[in-house]
Amino acid sequence: MRSMAGRPSLRLATMSLDATPLLHLLWLASPALPVGGFSYSEGLEAAVDAGLVHDEVSAGNWLLNQLELVQARAELPVAAAAHAATLALDGARLAELNAWVLQTRETSESLQQTQQMGRSLLVWMQGLVPDASVLPCLQGLKPAPTWPVVMGAAAASRATALEPALTAIAFGWAENLMQAAVRCVPLGQTAGQRLLARLVQAIPTAVATALATPEPMAFAPLLGVHGARHETQYSRLFRS
């Protein structure tokens, strides 16, 4: 009886250990992560104001383009490079990546977003993984650490493999922007879930593109135009 009673506990302990990396990924992808991502629409609100986005289909098309042109070619490759630099404890590479992100932000709002969310995620890391070897490197990034750099470093510091980490980062972005679409298009909750399903279907390809990209590339002119228009938009819900 003692032996049989002990087996479930042993199995439960083994399952808990195996689930730890997955739980860390879910944590990083959670909209409850205290970084303020919910306050940004990344140009979506301006596209709604201009009439480019007006329903579920057009919102999905806009976000799919952003996934393919921005996330897959810029944000995720930076996060992947930061993941590798963190494992190698390469502070110079992290600084180089951070400078690239700062230099390629086309609007003051997008620059503010990446810096604010990067700072907030760094504070989260300092509280949750205070012994992470990469922290001094991130703390030394000036004028501020940027979101994709800190996110890649956080994933590596939590011992998550690269491809699942990028998948989680992409899903976190998709869920946040879906919620922004629900609020500003506006859409119903069911429509929002259908929109998220379209993004989820495209995420594996975006991650594969990011993994195959030797260097990040920033070129999304329509997003830049509408991001700039958002800065003077008369009525706004979001900070970008």
PDB file of C-alpha atoms in Angstrom:
ATOM      1  CA  MET A   1       0.000   0.000   0.000  1.00  0.00           C
ATOM      2  CA  ARG A   2       2.834   2.384   0.826  1.00  0.00           C
ATOM      3  CA  SER A   3       4.496   1.669  -2.518  1.00  0.00           C
ATOM      4  CA  MET A   4       1.287   2.165  -4.471  1.00  0.00           C
ATOM      5  CA  ALA A   5       0.465   5.323  -2.522  1.00  0.00           C
ATOM      6  CA  GLY A   6       3.867   6.749  -3.353  1.00  0.00           C
ATOM      7  CA  ARG A   7       3.677   6.224  -7.095  1.00  0.00           C
ATOM      8  CA  PRO A   8       1.146   8.949  -7.931  1.00  0.00           C
ATOM      9  CA  SER A   9       3.229  11.490  -6.016  1.00  0.00           C
ATOM     10  CA  LEU A  10       6.331  10.410  -7.921  1.00  0.00           C
ATOM     11  CA  ARG A  11       4.529  10.747 -11.246  1.00  0.00           C
ATOM     12  CA  LEU A  12       3.171  14.154 -10.238  1.00  0.00           C
ATOM     13  CA  ALA A  13       6.653  15.385  -9.294  1.00  0.00           C
ATOM     14  CA  THR A  14       8.049  14.173 -12.633  1.00  0.00           C
ATOM     15  CA  MET A  15       5.270  15.889 -14.565  1.00  0.00           C
ATOM     16  CA  SER A  16       5.843  19.126 -12.654  1.00  0.00           C
ATOM     17  CA  LEU A  17       9.527  19.123 -13.523  1.00  0.00           C
ATOM     18  CA  ASP A  18       8.814  18.450 -17.196  1.00  0.00           C
ATOM     19  CA  ALA A  19       6.202  21.208 -17.321  1.00  0.00           C
ATOM     20  CA  THR A  20       8.449  23.950 -15.939  1.00  0.00           C
ATOM     21  CA  PRO A  21       9.790  25.249 -19.303  1.00  0.00           C
ATOM     22  CA  LEU A  22       6.249  25.295 -20.710  1.00  0.00           C
ATOM     23  CA  LEU A  23       4.982  27.215 -17.702  1.00  0.00           C
ATOM     24  CA  HIS A  24       7.780  29.759 -18.110  1.00  0.00           C
ATOM     25  CA  LEU A  25       6.788  30.243 -21.758  1.00  0.00           C
ATOM     26  CA  LEU A  26       3.122  30.676 -20.852  1.00  0.00           C
ATOM     27  CA  TRP A  27       4.187  33.224 -18.247  1.00  0.00           C
ATOM     28  CA  LEU A  28       6.211  35.256 -20.757  1.00  0.00           C
ATOM     29  CA  ALA A  29       3.376  35.148 -23.298  1.00  0.00           C
ATOM     30  CA  SER A  30       0.681  36.092 -20.783  1.00  0.00           C
ATOM     31  CA  PRO A  31      -1.151  39.422 -21.237  1.00  0.00           C
ATOM     32  CA  ALA A  32      -0.969  39.655 -17.433  1.00  0.00           C
ATOM     33  CA  LEU A  33       2.803  40.203 -17.637  1.00  0.00           C
ATOM     34  CA  PRO A  34       3.152  43.691 -16.080  1.00  0.00           C
ATOM     35  CA  VAL A  35       4.761  45.477 -19.035  1.00  0.00           C
ATOM     36  CA  GLY A  36       1.857  47.621 -20.262  1.00  0.00           C
ATOM     37  CA  GLY A  37       1.468  46.019 -23.682  1.00  0.00           C
ATOM     38  CA  PHE A  38      -2.315  46.409 -23.514  1.00  0.00           C
ATOM     39  CA  SER A  39      -1.975  50.193 -23.878  1.00  0.00           C
ATOM     40  CA  TYR A  40      -0.476  50.032 -27.402  1.00  0.00           C
ATOM     41  CA  SER A  41      -2.151  49.217 -30.724  1.00  0.00           C
ATOM     42  CA  GLU A  42       1.017  49.577 -32.849  1.00  0.00           C
ATOM     43  CA  GLY A  43      -0.670  51.655 -35.530  1.00  0.00           C
ATOM     44  CA  LEU A  44      -3.889  49.633 -35.639  1.00  0.00           C
ATOM     45  CA  GLU A  45      -5.944  52.445 -34.145  1.00  0.00           C
ATOM     46  CA  ALA A  46      -4.704  54.854 -36.821  1.00  0.00           C
ATOM     47  CA  ALA A  47      -5.574  52.311 -39.524  1.00  0.00           C
ATOM     48  CA  VAL A  48      -9.087  52.132 -38.084  1.00  0.00           C
ATOM     49  CA  ASP A  49      -9.332  55.934 -38.105  1.00  0.00           C
ATOM     50  CA  ALA A  50      -8.222  55.992 -41.760  1.00  0.00           C
ATOM     51  CA  GLY A  51     -10.816  53.368 -42.736  1.00  0.00           C
ATOM     52  CA  LEU A  52      -8.234  50.746 -43.747  1.00  0.00           C
ATOM     53  CA  VAL A  53      -9.414  48.504 -40.910  1.00  0.00           C
ATOM     54  CA  HIS A  54     -13.161  48.393 -40.392  1.00  0.00           C
ATOM     55  CA  ASP A  55     -14.193  44.792 -39.724  1.00  0.00           C
ATOM     56  CA  GLU A  56     -12.911  41.342 -38.762  1.00  0.00           C
ATOM     57  CA  VAL A  57     -11.452  40.510 -42.180  1.00  0.00           C
ATOM     58  CA  SER A  58      -9.598  43.807 -42.650  1.00  0.00           C
ATOM     59  CA  ALA A  59      -8.296  43.675 -39.066  1.00  0.00           C
ATOM     60  CA  GLY A  60      -6.988  40.166 -39.692  1.00  0.00           C
ATOM     61  CA  ASN A  61      -5.328  41.237 -42.938  1.00  0.00           C
ATOM     62  CA  TRP A  62      -3.647  44.211 -41.254  1.00  0.00           C
ATOM     63  CA  LEU A  63      -2.292  42.119 -38.403  1.00  0.00           C
ATOM     64  CA  LEU A  64      -1.181  39.281 -40.669  1.00  0.00           C
ATOM     65  CA  ASN A  65       0.831  41.785 -42.703  1.00  0.00           C
ATOM     66  CA  GLN A  66       2.357  43.112 -39.506  1.00  0.00           C
ATOM     67  CA  LEU A  67       3.201  39.582 -38.378  1.00  0.00           C
ATOM     68  CA  GLU A  68       4.934  38.817 -41.675  1.00  0.00           C
ATOM     69  CA  LEU A  69       6.663  42.158 -42.254  1.00  0.00           C
ATOM     70  CA  VAL A  70       7.560  43.288 -38.727  1.00  0.00           C
ATOM     71  CA  GLN A  71       7.464  40.379 -36.309  1.00  0.00           C
ATOM     72  CA  ALA A  72       8.997  37.755 -38.612  1.00  0.00           C
ATOM     73  CA  ARG A  73      11.665  40.030 -40.100  1.00  0.00           C
ATOM     74  CA  ALA A  74      12.551  42.362 -37.232  1.00  0.00           C
ATOM     75  CA  GLU A  75      11.206  41.716 -33.734  1.00  0.00           C
ATOM     76  CA  LEU A  76      11.585  37.937 -33.618  1.00  0.00           C
ATOM     77  CA  PRO A  77      15.057  37.888 -35.247  1.00  0.00           C
ATOM     78  CA  VAL A  78      16.213  40.456 -32.665  1.00  0.00           C
ATOM     79  CA  ALA A  79      14.765  38.339 -29.865  1.00  0.00           C
ATOM     80  CA  ALA A  80      16.482  35.251 -31.314  1.00  0.00           C
ATOM     81  CA  ALA A  81      19.833  37.042 -31.501  1.00  0.00           C
ATOM     82  CA  ALA A  82      19.376  38.348 -27.953  1.00  0.00           C
ATOM     83  CA  HIS A  83      18.587  34.800 -26.797  1.00  0.00           C
ATOM     84  CA  ALA A  84      21.899  33.581 -28.269  1.00  0.00           C
ATOM     85  CA  ALA A  85      23.823  36.576 -26.896  1.00  0.00           C
ATOM     86  CA  THR A  86      22.408  35.937 -23.438  1.00  0.00           C
ATOM     87  CA  LEU A  87      23.520  32.318 -23.464  1.00  0.00           C
ATOM     88  CA  ALA A  88      26.995  33.465 -24.559  1.00  0.00           C
ATOM     89  CA  LEU A  89      26.887  36.396 -22.104  1.00  0.00           C
ATOM     90  CA  ASP A  90      27.849  38.672 -24.990  1.00  0.00           C
ATOM     91  CA  GLY A  91      27.141  42.184 -23.743  1.00  0.00           C
ATOM     92  CA  ALA A  92      28.545  43.824 -26.876  1.00  0.00           C
ATOM     93  CA  ARG A  93      26.092  41.926 -29.087  1.00  0.00           C
ATOM     94  CA  LEU A  94      23.178  42.852 -26.827  1.00  0.00           C
ATOM     95  CA  ALA A  95      24.204  46.508 -27.041  1.00  0.00           C
ATOM     96  CA  GLU A  96      24.454  46.256 -30.838  1.00  0.00           C
ATOM     97  CA  LEU A  97      20.979  44.738 -31.086  1.00  0.00           C
ATOM     98  CA  ASN A  98      19.545  47.337 -28.735  1.00  0.00           C
ATOM     99  CA  ALA A  99      21.032  50.167 -30.793  1.00  0.00           C
ATOM    100  CA  TRP A 100      19.535  48.686 -33.969  1.00  0.00           C
ATOM    101  CA  VAL A 101      16.070  48.613 -32.443  1.00  0.00           C
ATOM    102  CA  LEU A 102      16.358  52.219 -31.272  1.00  0.00           C
ATOM    103  CA  GLN A 103      17.604  53.412 -34.665  1.00  0.00           C
ATOM    104  CA  THR A 104      14.872  51.693 -36.679  1.00  0.00           C
ATOM    105  CA  ARG A 105      11.837  52.958 -34.762  1.00  0.00           C
ATOM    106  CA  GLU A 106      10.084  55.326 -37.163  1.00  0.00           C
ATOM    107  CA  THR A 107       7.886  57.253 -34.730  1.00  0.00           C
ATOM    108  CA  SER A 108       8.222  58.716 -31.266  1.00  0.00           C
ATOM    109  CA  GLU A 109       5.369  56.488 -30.060  1.00  0.00           C
ATOM    110  CA  SER A 110       6.957  53.257 -31.281  1.00  0.00           C
ATOM    111  CA  LEU A 111      10.256  54.317 -29.719  1.00  0.00           C
ATOM    112  CA  GLN A 112       8.504  55.083 -26.457  1.00  0.00           C
ATOM    113  CA  GLN A 113       6.741  51.714 -26.555  1.00  0.00           C
ATOM    114  CA  THR A 114       9.845  49.578 -27.023  1.00  0.00           C
ATOM    115  CA  GLN A 115      11.711  51.474 -24.303  1.00  0.00           C
ATOM    116  CA  GLN A 116       8.869  51.502 -21.781  1.00  0.00           C
ATOM    117  CA  MET A 117       8.067  47.825 -22.251  1.00  0.00           C
ATOM    118  CA  GLY A 118      11.767  46.936 -22.205  1.00  0.00           C
ATOM    119  CA  ARG A 119      12.283  48.773 -18.911  1.00  0.00           C
ATOM    120  CA  SER A 120       9.192  47.143 -17.397  1.00  0.00           C
ATOM    121  CA  LEU A 121      10.275  43.651 -18.423  1.00  0.00           C
ATOM    122  CA  LEU A 122      13.740  44.295 -17.001  1.00  0.00           C
ATOM    123  CA  VAL A 123      12.146  45.260 -13.668  1.00  0.00           C
ATOM    124  CA  TRP A 124      10.181  41.993 -13.821  1.00  0.00           C
ATOM    125  CA  MET A 125      13.408  40.059 -14.435  1.00  0.00           C
ATOM    126  CA  GLN A 126      15.166  41.791 -11.553  1.00  0.00           C
ATOM    127  CA  GLY A 127      12.373  40.717  -9.226  1.00  0.00           C
ATOM    128  CA  LEU A 128      11.900  37.155 -10.511  1.00  0.00           C
ATOM    129  CA  VAL A 129      15.388  36.104 -11.651  1.00  0.00           C
ATOM    130  CA  PRO A 130      17.700  38.424  -9.668  1.00  0.00           C
ATOM    131  CA  ASP A 131      20.651  36.047 -10.090  1.00  0.00           C
ATOM    132  CA  ALA A 132      20.498  36.036 -13.924  1.00  0.00           C
ATOM    133  CA  SER A 133      24.022  36.611 -15.229  1.00  0.00           C
ATOM    134  CA  VAL A 134      22.779  38.795 -18.076  1.00  0.00           C
ATOM    135  CA  LEU A 135      21.202  41.447 -15.829  1.00  0.00           C
ATOM    136  CA  PRO A 136      24.263  43.755 -15.660  1.00  0.00           C
ATOM    137  CA  CYS A 137      24.426  43.736 -19.467  1.00  0.00           C
ATOM    138  CA  LEU A 138      20.751  44.686 -19.756  1.00  0.00           C
ATOM    139  CA  GLN A 139      20.989  47.302 -17.026  1.00  0.00           C
ATOM    140  CA  GLY A 140      23.835  48.966 -18.916  1.00  0.00           C
ATOM    141  CA  LEU A 141      21.859  49.459 -22.143  1.00  0.00           C
ATOM    142  CA  LYS A 142      21.371  53.172 -22.822  1.00  0.00           C
ATOM    143  CA  PRO A 143      19.187  55.143 -23.022  1.00  0.00           C
ATOM    144  CA  ALA A 144      16.981  52.153 -22.219  1.00  0.00           C
ATOM    145  CA  PRO A 145      16.733  48.430 -22.905  1.00  0.00           C
ATOM    146  CA  THR A 146      14.313  47.649 -25.720  1.00  0.00           C
ATOM    147  CA  TRP A 147      11.465  45.150 -25.682  1.00  0.00           C
ATOM    148  CA  PRO A 148      12.674  42.465 -28.149  1.00  0.00           C
ATOM    149  CA  VAL A 149      16.172  42.460 -26.650  1.00  0.00           C
ATOM    150  CA  VAL A 150      14.964  42.027 -23.084  1.00  0.00           C
ATOM    151  CA  MET A 151      12.336  39.494 -24.139  1.00  0.00           C
ATOM    152  CA  GLY A 152      14.938  37.319 -25.866  1.00  0.00           C
ATOM    153  CA  ALA A 153      17.199  37.617 -22.834  1.00  0.00           C
ATOM    154  CA  ALA A 154      14.356  36.781 -20.453  1.00  0.00           C
ATOM    155  CA  ALA A 155      13.483  33.646 -22.413  1.00  0.00           C
ATOM    156  CA  ALA A 156      17.109  32.486 -22.370  1.00  0.00           C
ATOM    157  CA  SER A 157      17.403  33.262 -18.651  1.00  0.00           C
ATOM    158  CA  ARG A 158      14.362  31.097 -17.996  1.00  0.00           C
ATOM    159  CA  ALA A 159      16.086  28.196 -19.790  1.00  0.00           C
ATOM    160  CA  THR A 160      13.597  28.058 -22.661  1.00  0.00           C
ATOM    161  CA  ALA A 161      14.631  26.718 -26.059  1.00  0.00           C
ATOM    162  CA  LEU A 162      14.773  29.235 -28.898  1.00  0.00           C
ATOM    163  CA  GLU A 163      12.007  28.070 -31.240  1.00  0.00           C
ATOM    164  CA  PRO A 164       9.366  27.623 -28.502  1.00  0.00           C
ATOM    165  CA  ALA A 165      10.438  30.966 -27.045  1.00  0.00           C
ATOM    166  CA  LEU A 166       9.876  32.756 -30.358  1.00  0.00           C
ATOM    167  CA  THR A 167       6.521  31.006 -30.736  1.00  0.00           C
ATOM    168  CA  ALA A 168       5.467  32.210 -27.287  1.00  0.00           C
ATOM    169  CA  ILE A 169       6.646  35.763 -28.020  1.00  0.00           C
ATOM    170  CA  ALA A 170       4.709  35.803 -31.293  1.00  0.00           C
ATOM    171  CA  PHE A 171       1.580  34.473 -29.618  1.00  0.00           C
ATOM    172  CA  GLY A 172       1.807  37.086 -26.867  1.00  0.00           C
ATOM    173  CA  TRP A 173       2.009  39.789 -29.529  1.00  0.00           C
ATOM    174  CA  ALA A 174      -0.916  38.285 -31.470  1.00  0.00           C
ATOM    175  CA  GLU A 175      -3.158  38.005 -28.423  1.00  0.00           C
ATOM    176  CA  ASN A 176      -2.432  41.574 -27.373  1.00  0.00           C
ATOM    177  CA  LEU A 177      -3.153  43.004 -30.838  1.00  0.00           C
ATOM    178  CA  MET A 178      -6.295  40.901 -31.146  1.00  0.00           C
ATOM    179  CA  GLN A 179      -7.549  42.466 -27.925  1.00  0.00           C
ATOM    180  CA  ALA A 180      -6.662  45.911 -29.297  1.00  0.00           C
ATOM    181  CA  ALA A 181      -8.738  45.140 -32.399  1.00  0.00           C
ATOM    182  CA  VAL A 182     -11.693  44.048 -30.278  1.00  0.00           C
ATOM    183  CA  ARG A 183     -11.619  47.414 -28.535  1.00  0.00           C
ATOM    184  CA  CYS A 184     -10.934  49.825 -31.405  1.00  0.00           C
ATOM    185  CA  VAL A 185     -12.501  48.339 -34.564  1.00  0.00           C
ATOM    186  CA  PRO A 186     -14.625  47.283 -32.579  1.00  0.00           C
ATOM    187  CA  LEU A 187     -15.168  43.522 -32.765  1.00  0.00           C
ATOM    188  CA  GLY A 188     -17.113  41.028 -30.715  1.00  0.00           C
ATOM    189  CA  GLN A 189     -15.306  38.489 -28.584  1.00  0.00           C
ATOM    190  CA  THR A 190     -16.082  35.597 -30.956  1.00  0.00           C
ATOM    191  CA  ALA A 191     -14.810  37.603 -33.925  1.00  0.00           C
ATOM    192  CA  GLY A 192     -11.688  38.358 -31.920  1.00  0.00           C
ATOM    193  CA  GLN A 193     -11.105  34.658 -31.367  1.00  0.00           C
ATOM    194  CA  ARG A 194     -11.507  33.943 -35.081  1.00  0.00           C
ATOM    195  CA  LEU A 195      -8.984  36.694 -35.796  1.00  0.00           C
ATOM    196  CA  LEU A 196      -6.573  35.159 -33.277  1.00  0.00           C
ATOM    197  CA  ALA A 197      -7.020  31.785 -34.958  1.00  0.00           C
ATOM    198  CA  ARG A 198      -5.847  33.301 -38.266  1.00  0.00           C
ATOM    199  CA  LEU A 199      -2.768  34.708 -36.560  1.00  0.00           C
ATOM    200  CA  VAL A 200      -2.028  31.458 -34.743  1.00  0.00           C
ATOM    201  CA  GLN A 201      -2.125  29.567 -38.030  1.00  0.00           C
ATOM    202  CA  ALA A 202       0.502  31.918 -39.455  1.00  0.00           C
ATOM    203  CA  ILE A 203       2.816  32.032 -36.418  1.00  0.00           C
ATOM    204  CA  PRO A 204       4.839  28.865 -37.228  1.00  0.00           C
ATOM    205  CA  THR A 205       5.766  30.288 -40.626  1.00  0.00           C
ATOM    206  CA  ALA A 206       6.702  33.608 -39.045  1.00  0.00           C
ATOM    207  CA  VAL A 207       8.926  31.847 -36.524  1.00  0.00           C
ATOM    208  CA  ALA A 208      10.567  29.786 -39.275  1.00  0.00           C
ATOM    209  CA  THR A 209      11.227  32.985 -41.224  1.00  0.00           C
ATOM    210  CA  ALA A 210      12.764  34.603 -38.153  1.00  0.00           C
ATOM    211  CA  LEU A 211      15.024  31.616 -37.513  1.00  0.00           C
ATOM    212  CA  ALA A 212      16.233  31.709 -41.129  1.00  0.00           C
ATOM    213  CA  THR A 213      16.874  35.468 -41.118  1.00  0.00           C
ATOM    214  CA  PRO A 214      20.618  36.188 -40.708  1.00  0.00           C
ATOM    215  CA  GLU A 215      20.071  39.825 -39.685  1.00  0.00           C
ATOM    216  CA  PRO A 216      16.907  41.733 -38.731  1.00  0.00           C
ATOM    217  CA  MET A 217      15.354  44.003 -41.354  1.00  0.00           C
ATOM    218  CA  ALA A 218      13.093  47.012 -40.793  1.00  0.00           C
ATOM    219  CA  PHE A 219      10.843  48.004 -43.691  1.00  0.00           C
ATOM    220  CA  ALA A 220       7.112  48.505 -43.164  1.00  0.00           C
ATOM    221  CA  PRO A 221       6.350  51.941 -44.669  1.00  0.00           C
ATOM    222  CA  LEU A 222       2.555  51.820 -44.373  1.00  0.00           C
ATOM    223  CA  LEU A 223       2.822  50.978 -40.689  1.00  0.00           C
ATOM    224  CA  GLY A 224       5.290  53.838 -40.249  1.00  0.00           C
ATOM    225  CA  VAL A 225       2.943  56.303 -41.960  1.00  0.00           C
ATOM    226  CA  HIS A 226      -0.044  55.347 -39.833  1.00  0.00           C
ATOM    227  CA  GLY A 227       2.078  55.200 -36.706  1.00  0.00           C
ATOM    228  CA  ALA A 228       3.092  58.801 -37.361  1.00  0.00           C
ATOM    229  CA  ARG A 229      -0.525  59.816 -38.025  1.00  0.00           C
ATOM    230  CA  HIS A 230      -1.566  58.316 -34.720  1.00  0.00           C
ATOM    231  CA  GLU A 231       0.620  60.837 -32.896  1.00  0.00           C
ATOM    232  CA  THR A 232      -1.715  63.679 -33.961  1.00  0.00           C
ATOM    233  CA  GLN A 233      -4.960  61.701 -34.158  1.00  0.00           C
ATOM    234  CA  TYR A 234      -7.847  63.618 -32.577  1.00  0.00           C
ATOM    235  CA  SER A 235      -9.348  60.767 -30.509  1.00  0.00           C
ATOM    236  CA  ARG A 236      -7.221  57.898 -29.219  1.00  0.00           C
ATOM    237  CA  LEU A 237      -7.610  54.929 -26.902  1.00  0.00           C
ATOM    238  CA  PHE A 238      -4.025  53.674 -27.244  1.00  0.00           C
ATOM    239  CA  ARG A 239      -0.529  55.084 -26.799  1.00  0.00           C
ATOM    240  CA  SER A 240       0.610  53.996 -30.280  1.00  0.00           C
TER     241      SER A 240
END
